[in-house]
Tab-separated table of C-alpha atoms and ligand atoms in Angstrom:
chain	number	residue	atom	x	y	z
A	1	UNK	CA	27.729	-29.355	5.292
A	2	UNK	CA	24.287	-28.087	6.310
A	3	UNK	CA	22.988	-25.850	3.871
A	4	UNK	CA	21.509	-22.577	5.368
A	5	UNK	CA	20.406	-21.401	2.643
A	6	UNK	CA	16.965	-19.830	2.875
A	7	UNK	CA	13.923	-20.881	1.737
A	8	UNK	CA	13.273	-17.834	-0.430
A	9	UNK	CA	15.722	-16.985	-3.287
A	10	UNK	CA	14.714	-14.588	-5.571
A	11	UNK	CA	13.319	-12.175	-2.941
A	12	UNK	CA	16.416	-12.729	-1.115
A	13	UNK	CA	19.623	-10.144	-1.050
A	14	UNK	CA	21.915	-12.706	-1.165
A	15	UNK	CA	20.391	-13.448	-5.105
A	16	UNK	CA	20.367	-9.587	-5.823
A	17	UNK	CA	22.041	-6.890	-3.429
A	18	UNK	CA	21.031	-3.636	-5.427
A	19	UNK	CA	17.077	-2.424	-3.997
A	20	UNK	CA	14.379	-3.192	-6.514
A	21	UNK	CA	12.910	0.296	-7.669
A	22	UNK	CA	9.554	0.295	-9.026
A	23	UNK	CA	9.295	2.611	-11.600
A	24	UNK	CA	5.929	4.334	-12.218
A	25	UNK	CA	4.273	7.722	-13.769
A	26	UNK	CA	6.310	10.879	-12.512
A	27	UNK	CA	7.929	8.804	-9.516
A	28	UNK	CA	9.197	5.860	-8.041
A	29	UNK	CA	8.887	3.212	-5.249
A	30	UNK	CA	12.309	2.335	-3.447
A	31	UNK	CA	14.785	4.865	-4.974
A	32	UNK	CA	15.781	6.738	-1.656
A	33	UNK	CA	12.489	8.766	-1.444
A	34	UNK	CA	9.796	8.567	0.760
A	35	UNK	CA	6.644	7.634	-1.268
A	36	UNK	CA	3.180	8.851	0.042
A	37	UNK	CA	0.000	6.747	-1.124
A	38	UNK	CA	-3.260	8.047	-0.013
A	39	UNK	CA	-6.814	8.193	-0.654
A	40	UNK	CA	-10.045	6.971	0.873
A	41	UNK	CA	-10.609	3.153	2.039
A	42	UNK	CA	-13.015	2.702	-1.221
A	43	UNK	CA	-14.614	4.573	-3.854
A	44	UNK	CA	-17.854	5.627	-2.687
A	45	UNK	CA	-19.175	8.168	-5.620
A	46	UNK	CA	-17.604	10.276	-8.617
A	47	UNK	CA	-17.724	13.165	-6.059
A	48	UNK	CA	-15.632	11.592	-3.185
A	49	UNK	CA	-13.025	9.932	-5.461
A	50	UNK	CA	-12.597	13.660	-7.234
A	51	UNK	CA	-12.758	16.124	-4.515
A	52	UNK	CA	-9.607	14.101	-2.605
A	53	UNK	CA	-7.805	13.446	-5.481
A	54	UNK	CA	-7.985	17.049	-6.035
A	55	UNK	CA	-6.877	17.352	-2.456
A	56	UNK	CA	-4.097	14.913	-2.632
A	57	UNK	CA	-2.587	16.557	-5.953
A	58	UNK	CA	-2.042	19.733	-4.362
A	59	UNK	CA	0.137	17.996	-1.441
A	60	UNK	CA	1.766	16.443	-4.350
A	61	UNK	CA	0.907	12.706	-3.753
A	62	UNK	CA	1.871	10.663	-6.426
A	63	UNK	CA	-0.338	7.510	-5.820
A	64	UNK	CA	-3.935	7.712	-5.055
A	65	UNK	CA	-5.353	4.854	-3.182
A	66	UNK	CA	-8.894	3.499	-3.025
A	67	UNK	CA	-10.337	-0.227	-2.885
A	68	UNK	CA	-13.161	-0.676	-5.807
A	69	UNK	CA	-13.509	-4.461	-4.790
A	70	UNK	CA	-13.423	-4.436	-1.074
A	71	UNK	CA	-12.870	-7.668	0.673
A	72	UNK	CA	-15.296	-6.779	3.920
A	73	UNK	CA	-15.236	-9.163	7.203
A	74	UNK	CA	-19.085	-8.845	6.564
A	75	UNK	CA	-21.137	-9.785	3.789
A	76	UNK	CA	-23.511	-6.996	4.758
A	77	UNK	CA	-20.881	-4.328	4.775
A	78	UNK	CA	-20.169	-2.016	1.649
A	79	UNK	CA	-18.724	-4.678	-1.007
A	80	UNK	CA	-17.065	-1.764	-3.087
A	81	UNK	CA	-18.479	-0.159	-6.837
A	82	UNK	CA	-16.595	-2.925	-8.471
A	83	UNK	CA	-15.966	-1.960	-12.461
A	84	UNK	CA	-17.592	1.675	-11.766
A	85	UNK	CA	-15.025	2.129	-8.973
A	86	UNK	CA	-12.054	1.246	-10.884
A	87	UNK	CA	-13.341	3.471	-14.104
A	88	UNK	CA	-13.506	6.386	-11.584
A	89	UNK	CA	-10.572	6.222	-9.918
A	90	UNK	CA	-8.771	6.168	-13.303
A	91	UNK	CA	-9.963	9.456	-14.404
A	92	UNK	CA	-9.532	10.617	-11.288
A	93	UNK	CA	-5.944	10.114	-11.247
A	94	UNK	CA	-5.642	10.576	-15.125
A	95	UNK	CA	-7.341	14.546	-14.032
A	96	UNK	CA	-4.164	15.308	-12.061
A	97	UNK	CA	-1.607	12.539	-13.606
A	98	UNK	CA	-1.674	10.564	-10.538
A	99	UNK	CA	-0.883	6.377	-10.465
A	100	UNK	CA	-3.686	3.956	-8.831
A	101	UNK	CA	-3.022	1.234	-6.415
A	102	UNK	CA	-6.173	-0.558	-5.958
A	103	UNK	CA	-6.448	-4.040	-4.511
A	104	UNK	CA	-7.532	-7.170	-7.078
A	105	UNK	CA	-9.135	-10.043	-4.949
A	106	UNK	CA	-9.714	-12.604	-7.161
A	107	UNK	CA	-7.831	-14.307	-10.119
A	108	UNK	CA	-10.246	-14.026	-12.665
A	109	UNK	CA	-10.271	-10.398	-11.643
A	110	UNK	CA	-6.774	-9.817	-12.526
A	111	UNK	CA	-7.366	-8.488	-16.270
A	112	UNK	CA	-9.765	-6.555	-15.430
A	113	UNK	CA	-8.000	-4.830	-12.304
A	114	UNK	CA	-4.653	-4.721	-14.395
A	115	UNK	CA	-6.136	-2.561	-17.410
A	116	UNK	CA	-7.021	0.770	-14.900
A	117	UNK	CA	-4.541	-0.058	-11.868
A	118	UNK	CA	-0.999	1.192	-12.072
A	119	UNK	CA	-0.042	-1.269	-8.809
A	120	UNK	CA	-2.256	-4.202	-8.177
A	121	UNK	CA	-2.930	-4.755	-4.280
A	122	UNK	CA	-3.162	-8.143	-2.530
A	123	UNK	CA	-4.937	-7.649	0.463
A	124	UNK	CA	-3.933	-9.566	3.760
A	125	UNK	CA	-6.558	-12.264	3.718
A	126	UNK	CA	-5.402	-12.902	0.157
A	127	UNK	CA	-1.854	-13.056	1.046
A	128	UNK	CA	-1.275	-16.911	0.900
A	129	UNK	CA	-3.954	-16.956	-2.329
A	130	UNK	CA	-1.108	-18.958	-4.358
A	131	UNK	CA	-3.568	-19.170	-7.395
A	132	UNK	CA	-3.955	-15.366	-7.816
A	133	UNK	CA	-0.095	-15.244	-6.578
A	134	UNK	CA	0.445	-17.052	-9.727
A	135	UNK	CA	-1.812	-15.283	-12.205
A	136	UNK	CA	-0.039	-12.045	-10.859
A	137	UNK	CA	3.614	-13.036	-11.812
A	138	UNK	CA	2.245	-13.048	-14.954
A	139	UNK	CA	1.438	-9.921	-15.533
A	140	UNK	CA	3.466	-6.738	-16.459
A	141	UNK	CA	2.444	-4.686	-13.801
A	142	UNK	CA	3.519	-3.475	-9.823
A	143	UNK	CA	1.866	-5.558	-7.396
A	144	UNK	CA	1.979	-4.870	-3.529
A	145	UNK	CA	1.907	-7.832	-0.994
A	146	UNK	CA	0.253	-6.880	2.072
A	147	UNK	CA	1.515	-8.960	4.649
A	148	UNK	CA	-1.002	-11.571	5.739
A	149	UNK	CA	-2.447	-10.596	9.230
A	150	UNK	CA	-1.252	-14.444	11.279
A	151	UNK	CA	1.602	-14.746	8.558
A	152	UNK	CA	5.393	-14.835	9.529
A	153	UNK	CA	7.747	-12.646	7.817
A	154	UNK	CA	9.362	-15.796	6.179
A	155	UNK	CA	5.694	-16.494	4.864
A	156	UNK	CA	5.205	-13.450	3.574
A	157	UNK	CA	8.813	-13.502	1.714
A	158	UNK	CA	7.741	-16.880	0.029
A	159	UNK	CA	4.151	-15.142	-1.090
A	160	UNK	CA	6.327	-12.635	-2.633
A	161	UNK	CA	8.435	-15.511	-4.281
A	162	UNK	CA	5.621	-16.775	-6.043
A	163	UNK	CA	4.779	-13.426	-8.010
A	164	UNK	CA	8.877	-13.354	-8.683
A	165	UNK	CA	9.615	-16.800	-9.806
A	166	UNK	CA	6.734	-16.627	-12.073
A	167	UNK	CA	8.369	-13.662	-13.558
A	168	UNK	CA	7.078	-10.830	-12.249
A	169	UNK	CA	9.857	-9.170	-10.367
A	170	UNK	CA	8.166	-5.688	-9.167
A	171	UNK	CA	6.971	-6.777	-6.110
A	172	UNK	CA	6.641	-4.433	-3.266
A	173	UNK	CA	6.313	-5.503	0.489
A	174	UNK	CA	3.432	-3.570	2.626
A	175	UNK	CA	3.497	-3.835	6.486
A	176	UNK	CA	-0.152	-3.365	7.928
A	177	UNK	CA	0.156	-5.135	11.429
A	178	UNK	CA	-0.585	-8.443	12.733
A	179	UNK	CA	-3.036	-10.208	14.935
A	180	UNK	CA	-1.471	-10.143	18.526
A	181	UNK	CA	-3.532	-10.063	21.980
A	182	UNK	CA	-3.605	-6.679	21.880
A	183	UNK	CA	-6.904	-4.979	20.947
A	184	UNK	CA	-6.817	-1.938	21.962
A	185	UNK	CA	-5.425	-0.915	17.936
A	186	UNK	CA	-7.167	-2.847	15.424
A	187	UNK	CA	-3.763	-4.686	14.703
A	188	UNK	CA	-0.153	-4.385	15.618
A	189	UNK	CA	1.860	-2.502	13.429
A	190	UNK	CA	5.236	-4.699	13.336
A	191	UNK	CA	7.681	-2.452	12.896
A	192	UNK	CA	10.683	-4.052	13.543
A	193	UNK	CA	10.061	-6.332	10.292
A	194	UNK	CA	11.126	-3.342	8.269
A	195	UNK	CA	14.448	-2.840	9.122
A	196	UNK	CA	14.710	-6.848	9.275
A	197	UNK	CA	13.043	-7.295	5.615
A	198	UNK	CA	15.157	-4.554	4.301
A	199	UNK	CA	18.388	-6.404	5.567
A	200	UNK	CA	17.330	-9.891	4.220
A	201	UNK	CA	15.451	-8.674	0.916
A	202	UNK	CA	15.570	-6.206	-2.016
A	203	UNK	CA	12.632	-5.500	-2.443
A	204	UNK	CA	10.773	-2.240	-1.483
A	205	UNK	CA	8.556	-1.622	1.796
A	206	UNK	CA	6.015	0.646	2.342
A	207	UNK	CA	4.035	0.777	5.837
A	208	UNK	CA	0.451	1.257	5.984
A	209	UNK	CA	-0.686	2.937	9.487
A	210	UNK	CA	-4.068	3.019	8.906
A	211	UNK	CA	-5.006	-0.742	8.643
A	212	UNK	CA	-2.019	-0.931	11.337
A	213	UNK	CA	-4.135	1.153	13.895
A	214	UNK	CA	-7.672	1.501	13.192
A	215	UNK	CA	-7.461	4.605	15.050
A	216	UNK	CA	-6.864	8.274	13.084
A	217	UNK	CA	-4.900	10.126	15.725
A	218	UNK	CA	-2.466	7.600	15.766
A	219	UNK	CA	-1.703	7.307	12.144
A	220	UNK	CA	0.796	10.239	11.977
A	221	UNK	CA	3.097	9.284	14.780
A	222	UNK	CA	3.125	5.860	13.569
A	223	UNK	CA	3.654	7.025	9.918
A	224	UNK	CA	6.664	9.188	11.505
A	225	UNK	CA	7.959	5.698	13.212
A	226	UNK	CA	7.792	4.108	10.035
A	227	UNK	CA	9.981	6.220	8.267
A	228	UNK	CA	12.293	5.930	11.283
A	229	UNK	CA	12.150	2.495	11.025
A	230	UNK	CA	13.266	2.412	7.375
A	231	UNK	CA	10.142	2.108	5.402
A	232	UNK	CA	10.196	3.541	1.766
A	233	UNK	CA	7.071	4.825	2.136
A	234	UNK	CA	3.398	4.958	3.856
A	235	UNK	CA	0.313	4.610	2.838
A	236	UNK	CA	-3.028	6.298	4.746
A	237	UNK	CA	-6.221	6.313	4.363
A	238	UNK	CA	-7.769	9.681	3.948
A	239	UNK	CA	-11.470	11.030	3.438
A	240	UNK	CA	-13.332	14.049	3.186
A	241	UNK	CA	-16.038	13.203	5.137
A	242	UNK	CA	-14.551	10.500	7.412
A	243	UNK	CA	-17.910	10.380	9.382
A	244	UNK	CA	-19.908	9.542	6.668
A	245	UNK	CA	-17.409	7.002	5.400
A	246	UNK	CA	-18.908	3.742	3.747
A	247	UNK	CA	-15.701	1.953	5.263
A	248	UNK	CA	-13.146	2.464	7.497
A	249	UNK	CA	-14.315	6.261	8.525
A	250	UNK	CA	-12.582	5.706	12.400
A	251	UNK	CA	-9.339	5.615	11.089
A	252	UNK	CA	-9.233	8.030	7.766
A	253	UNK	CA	-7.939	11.257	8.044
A	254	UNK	CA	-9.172	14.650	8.091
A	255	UNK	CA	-7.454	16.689	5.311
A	256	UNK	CA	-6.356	19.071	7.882
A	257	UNK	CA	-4.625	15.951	9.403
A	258	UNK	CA	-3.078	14.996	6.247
A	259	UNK	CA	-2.187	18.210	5.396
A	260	UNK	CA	-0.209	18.250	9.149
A	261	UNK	CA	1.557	14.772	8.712
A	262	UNK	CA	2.536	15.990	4.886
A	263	UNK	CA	4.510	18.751	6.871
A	264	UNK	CA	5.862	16.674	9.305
A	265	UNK	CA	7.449	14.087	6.697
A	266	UNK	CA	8.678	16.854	5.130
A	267	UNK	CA	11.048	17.898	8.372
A	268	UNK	CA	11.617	14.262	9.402
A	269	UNK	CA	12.147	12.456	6.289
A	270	UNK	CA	15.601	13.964	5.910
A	271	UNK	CA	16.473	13.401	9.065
A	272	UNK	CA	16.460	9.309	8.125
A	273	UNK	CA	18.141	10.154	4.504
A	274	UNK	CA	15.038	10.168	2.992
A	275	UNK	CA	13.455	12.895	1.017
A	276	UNK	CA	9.749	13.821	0.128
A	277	UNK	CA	9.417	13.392	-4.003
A	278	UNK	CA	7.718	17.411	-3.630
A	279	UNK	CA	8.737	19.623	-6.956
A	280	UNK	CA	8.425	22.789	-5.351
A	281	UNK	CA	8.138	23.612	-1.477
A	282	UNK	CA	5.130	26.402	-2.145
A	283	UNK	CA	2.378	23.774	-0.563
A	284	UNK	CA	4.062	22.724	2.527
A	285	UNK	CA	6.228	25.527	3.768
B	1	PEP	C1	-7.196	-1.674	2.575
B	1	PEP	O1	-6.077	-1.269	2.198
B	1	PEP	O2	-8.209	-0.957	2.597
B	1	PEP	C2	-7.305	-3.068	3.040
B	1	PEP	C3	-8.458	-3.737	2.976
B	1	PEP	O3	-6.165	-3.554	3.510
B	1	PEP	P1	-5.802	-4.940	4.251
B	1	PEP	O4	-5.869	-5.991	3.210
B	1	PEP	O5	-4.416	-4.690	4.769
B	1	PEP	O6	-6.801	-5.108	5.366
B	2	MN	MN1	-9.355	0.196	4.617
């Protein structure tokens, strides 16, 4: 008899039907909530990294984003404060008891990234990096799989295999569109995957609009289609001085913006049986 099995296993629902959760400080990733990750593209300065973590802890967020090694299309471009970044994102978050998620672009990098990172990011051009794949199933840490910009869901699934069968099962899937004609967005935001990765794998998947877009104003309606489509939770960039942004100012957020799509997740969340993780309503209502 043919055997349909699919390529992927461990990723796979038909190995383990319960949803991964990924538990971290004072939340969690994939346990019916709707997780919010935010913060600028990179870490610019000790003043930037503060003054929107501060921001971001009063609208409760949870996980503070922010690239310290930034993998830039040009060599010319803003390459990220490295080790400096990483130290002041930490006590950032540590200020307000927030988790990092920053991304880690090269293997030997990994120890380095994995002593002030709560979640270690692989970016999309990394995606299909089966060395650092490797070096990352053995660690003890999160690590989130951006979906590789050309790469086919089945692709991606077998990326995420390689961090599992190593041993590292807290994998979490990130959507952040794909290459198509189109160019009037920056990419296109695929998502139908989610409900479709959700259905064939445990694992968790969170949508990042930003990358998805390239364009601010459209971040919020697509984060508000992502949670439609099933996502368990976004991630944005936000700034706050977008304009003056060393990367990726077009499509951060205003805080005013962020502050508007914090209220709308709160109203439409529920509505797709998902709820904000908020302790008290006093910010948003
Ligand atoms: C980012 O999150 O800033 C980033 C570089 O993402 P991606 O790898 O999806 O382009
Ligand atoms: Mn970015």
């Amino acid at each position: 008899m043919e055997n349909k099995r699919k390529p992927y296993q461990l990723v796979s629902r038909e190995w383990k039907k319960e949803n991964t959760v990924i538990q971290l400080k004072n939340t969690s990733i994939g346990d019916g909530t709707l997780s919010v990750i935010a913060g600028p593209c990179a870490v610019e300065n000790e003043d930037q990294i503060f003054t929107i973590c501060e921001f971001l802890n009063k609208h409760q967020v949870k996980i503070l984003r922010g690239g310290a090694y930034k993998p830039r299309t040009s060599p010319y471009s803003f390459q990220g404060l490295k080790k400096d970044g990483l130290i002041l994102m930490r006590n950032a978050a540590d200020k307000y008891g927030m988790n990092v998620i920053t991304e880690v672009m090269d293997t030997n990098l990994v120890e380095e990234v994995a002593q002030y990172a709560d979640i270690l990011q692989v970016g999309t051009r990394n995606m299909q990096n089966y060395q650092l794949l490797r070096a990352l199933s053995k660690i003890d840490k999160p690590v989130m799989l951006k979906r590789g910009m050309s790469s086919t869901m089945e692709e991606w699934l077998l990326a995420a295999e390689y961090i599992l069968s190593g041993g590292n099962y807290k994998v979490i899937m990130c959507e952040r569109g794909i290459r198509t004609f189109e160019n009037a967005t920056r990419n296109t935001l695929d998502l139908s995957i989610v409900p479709l990765l959700k259905s064939v794998s445990h694992l968790p998947v969170i949508v990042d609009p930003s990358q998805g877009t390239g364009v601010r104003e459209l971040v919020l309606p697509m984060s508000l289609a992502s949670v439609a489509s099933g996502a368990d939770g976004i991630m944005v960039e936000v700034h706050n001085q977008p304009e003056e942004a060393l990367s990726d100012g077009a499509q951060s957020l205003y805080f005013d913006q962020f502050g508007e799509l914090m209220g709308r997740l709160k109203t439409v969340a529920p509505v797709f049986g998902k709820s904000l993780d908020l302790e008290s309503e006093k910010i948003l209502s």
